[in-house]
């Protein structure tokens, strides 16, 4: 948009001619950024008089109907009414019908509202997947890697699940904020015990033990080895032997770097896990680059280009799944590890599609890591494919 606007101002007479006359067509890539109609980008684009708008996005939308409304309203203003009308006719009945205690009547109303909304949206949404590229891309193999927990992880896992808070929560059967806190703690533990140790330490230093107490983490403190309280040196030690998944990862990296000579992308939902990846790479001498939410937008493409450059010596790309949904193409690697599952399976598919994209020349191997016998096995395991591409046409 910036380039087009500059070009238009040079060619059209008068200041602000683009806003006055408007373009004939607006095409927005990475359109999921328009999911909030109050952002400056959304407001600025909506101010341009235009009769045709197209949104392109490969980022899966979360279960937020108002984000969906914002994107639809941008391409087709008024087709769903205003936001109050949308909530009354579609959003509220759908959400009410999905509640665990919803009546049969509420469920019927919710299903009817959802069917009506889908029928309307199908008139202006085109859905395409990477299956269209299968004939043009090298073969892809997806493997689920089940990793056994170490004795330390097993002890900590048992301590959390048998803590008084968790037992009380299971006994009452009430869904509280403790549920999410506990699930997150267990997921982090499957990655590495250091992640929950850091949560306990952060909570203690802040003078508030509420977070640790909710997840039952305070009962884990006696089980941590001395290395975790040994100071800064321990913080830079990956301690891979304390995590089943990290131990497997370390062996895979050794083989890929010294024998296979292939590059790899390591993806996690947590920047704390990326910290451990980083420590492993440094201790083993593996060249790496890293991209997460703290990476400046202006620097991201430069990092990607460096990694994809065949003449560079980079080996590993450490990527936060939350920061990897902006068209990042990592075809410089032919191996990818999704270290932990996301709440939304579509996000996992999208993250795994980073290396299997146009421009890939080598056969691709993707690995999904799961902690054996843990809550991670409850998450949906998708064995192939990539995140869908949504095209909204107005």
CSV table of C-alpha atoms in Angstrom, one decimal:
chain,number,residue,atom,x,y,z
A,1,UNK,CA,0.0,0.0,0.0
A,2,UNK,CA,2.8,2.4,0.8
A,3,UNK,CA,4.5,1.9,-2.5
A,4,UNK,CA,1.2,2.3,-4.4
A,5,UNK,CA,0.3,5.4,-2.5
A,6,UNK,CA,3.6,7.1,-3.3
A,7,UNK,CA,3.4,6.1,-6.9
A,8,UNK,CA,-0.2,7.4,-7.1
A,9,UNK,CA,0.6,10.7,-5.6
A,10,UNK,CA,3.3,11.3,-8.1
A,11,UNK,CA,1.0,10.5,-11.0
A,12,UNK,CA,-2.2,12.1,-9.8
A,13,UNK,CA,-2.7,15.9,-9.5
A,14,UNK,CA,-3.4,17.5,-6.2
A,15,UNK,CA,-2.5,16.4,-2.6
A,16,UNK,CA,-4.4,13.4,-1.3
A,17,UNK,CA,-5.7,12.4,-4.8
A,18,UNK,CA,-5.7,8.7,-3.9
A,19,UNK,CA,-8.0,9.3,-1.0
A,20,UNK,CA,-10.2,11.6,-3.0
A,21,UNK,CA,-10.6,9.4,-6.1
A,22,UNK,CA,-9.8,6.0,-4.6
A,23,UNK,CA,-8.3,3.0,-6.4
A,24,UNK,CA,-10.5,0.5,-8.3
A,25,UNK,CA,-9.2,-2.5,-6.4
A,26,UNK,CA,-7.6,-3.1,-3.0
A,27,UNK,CA,-5.7,-6.4,-2.4
A,28,UNK,CA,-4.5,-7.0,1.1
A,29,UNK,CA,-2.0,-9.8,1.8
A,30,UNK,CA,-1.6,-11.0,5.4
A,31,UNK,CA,-5.2,-9.9,5.9
A,32,UNK,CA,-5.5,-11.4,9.3
A,33,UNK,CA,-4.0,-8.1,10.6
A,34,UNK,CA,-7.4,-6.6,9.8
A,35,UNK,CA,-9.2,-8.8,12.3
A,36,UNK,CA,-9.8,-5.7,14.5
A,37,UNK,CA,-11.7,-2.9,12.8
A,38,UNK,CA,-10.4,-0.3,15.2
A,39,UNK,CA,-6.7,-0.6,14.2
A,40,UNK,CA,-5.0,2.2,12.4
A,41,UNK,CA,-4.3,0.0,9.4
A,42,UNK,CA,-8.0,-1.1,9.1
A,43,UNK,CA,-9.3,2.5,9.6
A,44,UNK,CA,-6.9,3.8,6.9
A,45,UNK,CA,-7.8,1.2,4.3
A,46,UNK,CA,-11.5,1.5,5.0
A,47,UNK,CA,-11.2,5.3,4.4
A,48,UNK,CA,-10.2,4.6,0.8
A,49,UNK,CA,-13.2,4.7,-1.5
A,50,UNK,CA,-13.1,1.5,-3.4
A,51,UNK,CA,-15.7,-0.9,-5.0
A,52,UNK,CA,-13.6,-4.1,-4.9
A,53,UNK,CA,-11.6,-5.5,-2.1
A,54,UNK,CA,-9.7,-8.8,-1.8
A,55,UNK,CA,-8.2,-10.2,1.4
A,56,UNK,CA,-5.5,-12.9,1.3
A,57,UNK,CA,-4.5,-14.8,4.4
A,58,UNK,CA,-2.9,-18.1,5.3
A,59,UNK,CA,-3.2,-17.6,9.0
A,60,UNK,CA,-5.9,-19.8,10.6
A,61,UNK,CA,-8.5,-17.7,12.4
A,62,UNK,CA,-9.1,-18.5,16.1
A,63,UNK,CA,-12.6,-19.1,17.4
A,64,UNK,CA,-13.4,-15.4,17.6
A,65,UNK,CA,-16.5,-14.5,15.6
A,66,UNK,CA,-16.0,-10.8,16.0
A,67,UNK,CA,-12.6,-11.1,14.3
A,68,UNK,CA,-14.4,-12.9,11.5
A,69,UNK,CA,-17.0,-10.1,11.4
A,70,UNK,CA,-14.3,-7.5,11.1
A,71,UNK,CA,-12.7,-9.1,8.1
A,72,UNK,CA,-16.0,-9.8,6.4
A,73,UNK,CA,-17.2,-6.2,7.0
A,74,UNK,CA,-14.1,-4.8,5.4
A,75,UNK,CA,-14.6,-6.7,2.2
A,76,UNK,CA,-18.4,-6.6,2.1
A,77,UNK,CA,-19.5,-3.6,4.3
A,78,UNK,CA,-22.9,-4.1,5.8
A,79,UNK,CA,-23.5,-7.7,4.5
A,80,UNK,CA,-23.7,-8.9,8.2
A,81,UNK,CA,-25.2,-5.7,9.5
A,82,UNK,CA,-23.5,-3.7,12.2
A,83,UNK,CA,-21.7,-5.5,15.1
A,84,UNK,CA,-24.7,-5.3,17.4
A,85,UNK,CA,-26.9,-6.9,14.8
A,86,UNK,CA,-24.2,-9.6,14.1
A,87,UNK,CA,-24.0,-10.4,17.8
A,88,UNK,CA,-27.7,-10.7,18.1
A,89,UNK,CA,-28.4,-12.8,15.0
A,90,UNK,CA,-25.2,-14.9,14.8
A,91,UNK,CA,-22.6,-14.6,17.5
A,92,UNK,CA,-24.6,-14.9,20.7
A,93,UNK,CA,-26.8,-17.9,19.6
A,94,UNK,CA,-23.7,-19.8,18.3
A,95,UNK,CA,-21.7,-19.2,21.4
A,96,UNK,CA,-24.7,-20.0,23.7
A,97,UNK,CA,-25.3,-23.2,21.8
A,98,UNK,CA,-21.8,-24.4,22.4
A,99,UNK,CA,-21.8,-24.0,26.2
A,100,UNK,CA,-21.6,-27.3,28.1
A,101,UNK,CA,-24.9,-26.6,29.9
A,102,UNK,CA,-26.7,-25.4,26.8
A,103,UNK,CA,-30.3,-26.6,26.4
A,104,UNK,CA,-31.5,-28.6,23.4
A,105,UNK,CA,-33.3,-25.5,22.2
A,106,UNK,CA,-30.1,-23.4,22.5
A,107,UNK,CA,-28.1,-25.9,20.6
A,108,UNK,CA,-30.7,-25.9,17.8
A,109,UNK,CA,-30.7,-22.2,17.6
A,110,UNK,CA,-26.9,-22.2,17.6
A,111,UNK,CA,-26.7,-24.7,14.8
A,112,UNK,CA,-29.2,-22.8,12.7
A,113,UNK,CA,-27.3,-19.5,13.2
A,114,UNK,CA,-24.0,-21.2,12.2
A,115,UNK,CA,-25.6,-22.8,9.1
A,116,UNK,CA,-27.0,-19.4,8.1
A,117,UNK,CA,-23.6,-17.6,8.6
A,118,UNK,CA,-21.7,-20.3,6.7
A,119,UNK,CA,-24.2,-20.2,3.8
A,120,UNK,CA,-23.8,-16.4,3.6
A,121,UNK,CA,-20.0,-16.5,3.9
A,122,UNK,CA,-19.6,-19.1,1.2
A,123,UNK,CA,-20.7,-16.5,-1.4
A,124,UNK,CA,-17.5,-14.5,-0.9
A,125,UNK,CA,-14.9,-16.9,0.6
A,126,UNK,CA,-12.6,-19.1,-1.4
A,127,UNK,CA,-10.7,-21.8,0.5
A,128,UNK,CA,-7.6,-23.3,-0.9
A,129,UNK,CA,-4.9,-25.5,0.7
A,130,UNK,CA,-1.3,-26.5,-0.1
A,131,UNK,CA,-2.7,-29.6,-1.7
A,132,UNK,CA,-2.7,-27.6,-4.9
A,133,UNK,CA,1.1,-27.5,-4.8
A,134,UNK,CA,1.6,-31.2,-4.1
A,135,UNK,CA,2.3,-31.9,-7.8
A,136,UNK,CA,5.0,-29.2,-7.9
A,137,UNK,CA,6.7,-29.8,-4.6
A,138,UNK,CA,9.1,-32.5,-3.4
A,139,UNK,CA,7.7,-35.3,-1.3
A,140,UNK,CA,6.9,-34.6,2.4
A,141,UNK,CA,7.1,-37.1,5.2
A,142,UNK,CA,5.4,-36.3,8.6
A,143,UNK,CA,6.4,-38.3,11.6
A,144,UNK,CA,5.0,-38.3,15.1
A,145,UNK,CA,7.9,-38.7,17.6
A,146,UNK,CA,6.8,-39.9,21.0
A,147,UNK,CA,9.4,-39.1,23.7
A,148,UNK,CA,9.4,-40.7,27.1
A,149,UNK,CA,9.6,-38.4,30.1
A,150,UNK,CA,12.7,-38.5,32.2
A,151,UNK,CA,12.4,-39.6,35.9
A,152,UNK,CA,12.6,-35.9,36.9
A,153,UNK,CA,9.8,-35.0,34.5
A,154,UNK,CA,7.7,-37.9,35.7
A,155,UNK,CA,8.1,-36.9,39.3
A,156,UNK,CA,7.2,-33.3,38.6
A,157,UNK,CA,4.2,-34.3,36.4
A,158,UNK,CA,2.9,-36.6,39.2
A,159,UNK,CA,3.4,-33.9,41.8
A,160,UNK,CA,1.4,-31.4,39.8
A,161,UNK,CA,-1.5,-33.7,38.9
A,162,UNK,CA,-1.8,-34.9,42.5
A,163,UNK,CA,-1.5,-31.5,44.1
A,164,UNK,CA,-4.3,-30.4,46.4
A,165,UNK,CA,-5.4,-27.7,44.0
A,166,UNK,CA,-5.7,-30.0,41.0
A,167,UNK,CA,-7.4,-32.7,43.0
A,168,UNK,CA,-9.9,-30.2,44.3
A,169,UNK,CA,-10.5,-28.9,40.7
A,170,UNK,CA,-11.1,-32.4,39.4
A,171,UNK,CA,-13.4,-33.2,42.3
A,172,UNK,CA,-15.7,-30.2,41.8
A,173,UNK,CA,-15.7,-30.5,38.1
A,174,UNK,CA,-15.9,-26.7,37.7
A,175,UNK,CA,-14.1,-25.0,34.9
A,176,UNK,CA,-12.0,-22.3,36.4
A,177,UNK,CA,-8.9,-20.3,35.4
A,178,UNK,CA,-6.9,-22.9,37.3
A,179,UNK,CA,-7.7,-25.4,34.5
A,180,UNK,CA,-5.8,-23.4,31.8
A,181,UNK,CA,-3.0,-22.6,34.2
A,182,UNK,CA,-2.5,-26.3,35.0
A,183,UNK,CA,-2.7,-27.4,31.4
A,184,UNK,CA,-0.1,-24.8,30.4
A,185,UNK,CA,2.2,-25.9,33.3
A,186,UNK,CA,2.0,-29.5,32.2
A,187,UNK,CA,2.7,-28.6,28.6
A,188,UNK,CA,5.8,-26.6,29.6
A,189,UNK,CA,6.9,-29.5,31.8
A,190,UNK,CA,6.8,-31.8,28.8
A,191,UNK,CA,9.3,-29.5,27.0
A,192,UNK,CA,11.7,-29.1,29.9
A,193,UNK,CA,11.5,-28.8,33.8
A,194,UNK,CA,13.4,-25.5,33.5
A,195,UNK,CA,10.2,-23.9,32.1
A,196,UNK,CA,8.2,-24.4,35.2
A,197,UNK,CA,11.1,-23.7,37.5
A,198,UNK,CA,11.4,-20.3,35.8
A,199,UNK,CA,7.7,-19.8,36.4
A,200,UNK,CA,8.1,-20.5,40.1
A,201,UNK,CA,11.2,-18.3,40.4
A,202,UNK,CA,9.4,-15.4,38.6
A,203,UNK,CA,6.4,-15.7,40.8
A,204,UNK,CA,8.5,-15.7,43.9
A,205,UNK,CA,10.6,-12.7,42.9
A,206,UNK,CA,7.4,-10.8,42.2
A,207,UNK,CA,6.2,-11.5,45.7
A,208,UNK,CA,3.1,-13.3,44.4
A,209,UNK,CA,2.8,-17.0,44.6
A,210,UNK,CA,-0.7,-17.1,43.2
A,211,UNK,CA,0.3,-18.3,39.7
A,212,UNK,CA,2.4,-21.1,41.1
A,213,UNK,CA,-0.2,-22.1,43.7
A,214,UNK,CA,-3.0,-22.3,41.0
A,215,UNK,CA,-1.0,-24.8,39.0
A,216,UNK,CA,0.3,-26.7,42.1
A,217,UNK,CA,3.8,-25.7,41.2
A,218,UNK,CA,4.9,-24.8,44.7
A,219,UNK,CA,4.8,-28.5,45.6
A,220,UNK,CA,7.4,-29.1,42.9
A,221,UNK,CA,10.2,-27.1,44.5
A,222,UNK,CA,11.8,-29.9,46.6
A,223,UNK,CA,12.1,-32.1,43.5
A,224,UNK,CA,14.4,-29.9,41.5
A,225,UNK,CA,18.1,-30.8,41.5
A,226,UNK,CA,20.7,-28.4,42.8
A,227,UNK,CA,21.7,-27.3,39.2
A,228,UNK,CA,18.5,-25.2,39.0
A,229,UNK,CA,19.5,-23.0,41.9
A,230,UNK,CA,23.2,-22.8,41.1
A,231,UNK,CA,23.1,-19.3,39.6
A,232,UNK,CA,23.7,-17.9,36.1
A,233,UNK,CA,25.8,-20.8,34.9
A,234,UNK,CA,22.9,-23.2,35.3
A,235,UNK,CA,20.7,-20.9,33.3
A,236,UNK,CA,22.9,-21.2,30.3
A,237,UNK,CA,23.2,-25.0,30.6
A,238,UNK,CA,20.6,-26.7,28.4
A,239,UNK,CA,20.5,-29.8,30.8
A,240,UNK,CA,19.1,-31.9,27.9
A,241,UNK,CA,19.3,-35.0,30.0
A,242,UNK,CA,16.5,-33.6,32.2
A,243,UNK,CA,14.0,-33.7,29.3
A,244,UNK,CA,13.0,-36.6,27.1
A,245,UNK,CA,12.2,-34.4,24.1
A,246,UNK,CA,15.4,-32.3,24.5
A,247,UNK,CA,17.5,-35.5,24.6
A,248,UNK,CA,16.0,-36.7,21.4
A,249,UNK,CA,16.4,-33.3,19.8
A,250,UNK,CA,20.1,-33.1,20.7
A,251,UNK,CA,20.8,-36.4,19.0
A,252,UNK,CA,18.9,-35.4,15.9
A,253,UNK,CA,20.7,-32.1,15.7
A,254,UNK,CA,24.1,-33.9,15.9
A,255,UNK,CA,23.2,-36.3,13.1
A,256,UNK,CA,21.8,-33.6,10.8
A,257,UNK,CA,24.7,-31.2,11.3
A,258,UNK,CA,27.6,-33.7,11.2
A,259,UNK,CA,26.3,-36.4,8.9
A,260,UNK,CA,23.2,-35.3,6.8
A,261,UNK,CA,24.4,-31.7,6.3
A,262,UNK,CA,20.8,-30.5,6.3
A,263,UNK,CA,19.3,-27.4,7.9
A,264,UNK,CA,16.4,-27.5,10.3
A,265,UNK,CA,13.7,-25.3,11.7
A,266,UNK,CA,12.8,-25.6,15.4
A,267,UNK,CA,9.3,-24.3,16.4
A,268,UNK,CA,7.8,-23.9,19.8
A,269,UNK,CA,4.9,-22.0,21.4
A,270,UNK,CA,7.1,-20.7,24.2
A,271,UNK,CA,10.1,-18.4,23.9
A,272,UNK,CA,11.5,-20.1,27.0
A,273,UNK,CA,11.8,-23.3,24.9
A,274,UNK,CA,13.6,-21.3,22.3
A,275,UNK,CA,16.1,-20.2,25.0
A,276,UNK,CA,16.9,-23.9,25.7
A,277,UNK,CA,17.3,-24.5,21.9
A,278,UNK,CA,19.6,-21.6,21.8
A,279,UNK,CA,21.7,-22.9,24.7
A,280,UNK,CA,22.0,-26.3,22.9
A,281,UNK,CA,23.1,-24.7,19.7
A,282,UNK,CA,25.7,-22.6,21.5
A,283,UNK,CA,27.1,-25.5,23.6
A,284,UNK,CA,27.4,-27.7,20.5
A,285,UNK,CA,28.7,-25.0,18.2
A,286,UNK,CA,25.7,-25.0,15.8
A,287,UNK,CA,25.2,-21.7,13.9
A,288,UNK,CA,21.6,-20.5,14.3
A,289,UNK,CA,19.3,-17.6,13.8
A,290,UNK,CA,16.2,-16.8,15.9
A,291,UNK,CA,12.9,-15.1,15.2
A,292,UNK,CA,10.2,-14.5,17.9
A,293,UNK,CA,7.8,-11.8,19.0
A,294,UNK,CA,10.6,-9.5,20.2
A,295,UNK,CA,12.2,-9.5,16.7
A,296,UNK,CA,11.7,-6.1,15.0
A,297,UNK,CA,9.5,-6.4,11.9
A,298,UNK,CA,12.1,-4.7,9.8
A,299,UNK,CA,14.7,-7.3,10.7
A,300,UNK,CA,12.6,-10.4,10.1
A,301,UNK,CA,12.9,-10.7,6.3
A,302,UNK,CA,16.7,-10.1,6.6
A,303,UNK,CA,16.9,-13.0,9.0
A,304,UNK,CA,14.9,-15.2,6.7
A,305,UNK,CA,17.0,-14.3,3.7
A,306,UNK,CA,20.2,-15.1,5.6
A,307,UNK,CA,19.0,-18.5,6.6
A,308,UNK,CA,17.7,-19.3,3.1
A,309,UNK,CA,21.0,-18.2,1.4
A,310,UNK,CA,22.8,-21.4,0.3
A,311,UNK,CA,26.1,-19.7,0.8
A,312,UNK,CA,25.5,-18.9,4.5
A,313,UNK,CA,26.6,-21.3,7.2
A,314,UNK,CA,23.4,-21.2,9.3
A,315,UNK,CA,22.2,-24.5,10.5
A,316,UNK,CA,19.1,-24.0,12.7
A,317,UNK,CA,16.2,-21.5,12.6
A,318,UNK,CA,14.6,-21.0,16.0
A,319,UNK,CA,11.1,-19.9,15.4
A,320,UNK,CA,8.2,-18.9,17.8
A,321,UNK,CA,5.0,-20.3,16.4
A,322,UNK,CA,3.2,-17.1,17.4
A,323,UNK,CA,5.6,-15.0,15.2
A,324,UNK,CA,5.7,-17.5,12.3
A,325,UNK,CA,2.3,-16.6,10.7
A,326,UNK,CA,3.4,-13.7,8.6
A,327,UNK,CA,4.3,-15.4,5.3
A,328,UNK,CA,7.6,-16.7,6.5
A,329,UNK,CA,9.2,-19.0,3.8
A,330,UNK,CA,12.0,-21.2,5.2
A,331,UNK,CA,12.8,-23.3,2.1
A,332,UNK,CA,16.5,-23.2,3.1
A,333,UNK,CA,15.7,-26.0,5.5
A,334,UNK,CA,14.4,-29.5,4.6
A,335,UNK,CA,13.8,-30.6,8.2
A,336,UNK,CA,11.4,-29.2,10.7
A,337,UNK,CA,10.5,-30.0,14.3
A,338,UNK,CA,7.3,-28.9,15.9
A,339,UNK,CA,8.3,-29.3,19.5
A,340,UNK,CA,4.9,-28.8,21.2
A,341,UNK,CA,1.3,-28.8,20.1
A,342,UNK,CA,-1.0,-25.7,19.9
A,343,UNK,CA,-4.5,-25.4,21.2
A,344,UNK,CA,-5.6,-24.9,17.6
A,345,UNK,CA,-4.5,-27.8,15.3
A,346,UNK,CA,-4.7,-25.4,12.3
A,347,UNK,CA,-1.9,-23.3,13.9
A,348,UNK,CA,0.2,-26.5,14.0
A,349,UNK,CA,-0.4,-27.2,10.3
A,350,UNK,CA,0.5,-23.7,9.4
A,351,UNK,CA,3.7,-23.8,11.4
A,352,UNK,CA,4.7,-27.0,9.8
A,353,UNK,CA,4.2,-25.5,6.3
A,354,UNK,CA,7.1,-23.1,6.7
A,355,UNK,CA,9.6,-25.4,4.9
A,356,UNK,CA,7.2,-27.1,2.4
A,357,UNK,CA,6.5,-24.2,0.2
A,358,UNK,CA,7.2,-22.9,-3.3
A,359,UNK,CA,10.9,-22.9,-3.9
A,360,UNK,CA,11.7,-26.1,-1.9
A,361,UNK,CA,14.1,-28.3,-3.8
A,362,UNK,CA,14.7,-31.1,-1.3
A,363,UNK,CA,12.5,-33.8,0.2
A,364,UNK,CA,11.0,-32.5,3.4
A,365,UNK,CA,10.8,-34.3,6.8
A,366,UNK,CA,8.6,-32.9,9.5
A,367,UNK,CA,8.5,-34.2,13.1
A,368,UNK,CA,5.9,-33.6,15.7
A,369,UNK,CA,7.2,-34.2,19.3
A,370,UNK,CA,4.9,-35.5,22.0
A,371,UNK,CA,5.5,-36.4,25.6
A,372,UNK,CA,4.5,-40.1,26.0
A,373,UNK,CA,1.6,-40.6,28.4
A,374,UNK,CA,1.0,-36.9,28.9
A,375,UNK,CA,-1.6,-34.3,28.2
A,376,UNK,CA,0.1,-33.7,24.9
A,377,UNK,CA,-1.4,-36.9,23.6
A,378,UNK,CA,-4.8,-35.4,24.1
A,379,UNK,CA,-4.2,-32.8,21.5
A,380,UNK,CA,-5.2,-33.5,17.9
A,381,UNK,CA,-2.4,-35.1,15.9
A,382,UNK,CA,-2.6,-33.9,12.3
A,383,UNK,CA,-0.2,-36.0,10.2
A,384,UNK,CA,-0.1,-34.0,6.9
A,385,UNK,CA,-1.2,-30.9,5.1
A,386,UNK,CA,-0.9,-27.2,5.9
A,387,UNK,CA,-2.9,-24.3,7.0
A,388,UNK,CA,-5.7,-23.3,4.7
A,389,UNK,CA,-5.6,-20.1,2.7
A,390,UNK,CA,-8.7,-18.0,2.9
A,391,UNK,CA,-9.5,-15.5,0.2
A,392,UNK,CA,-12.3,-13.0,0.9
A,393,UNK,CA,-13.7,-11.2,-2.1
A,394,UNK,CA,-15.8,-8.1,-1.9
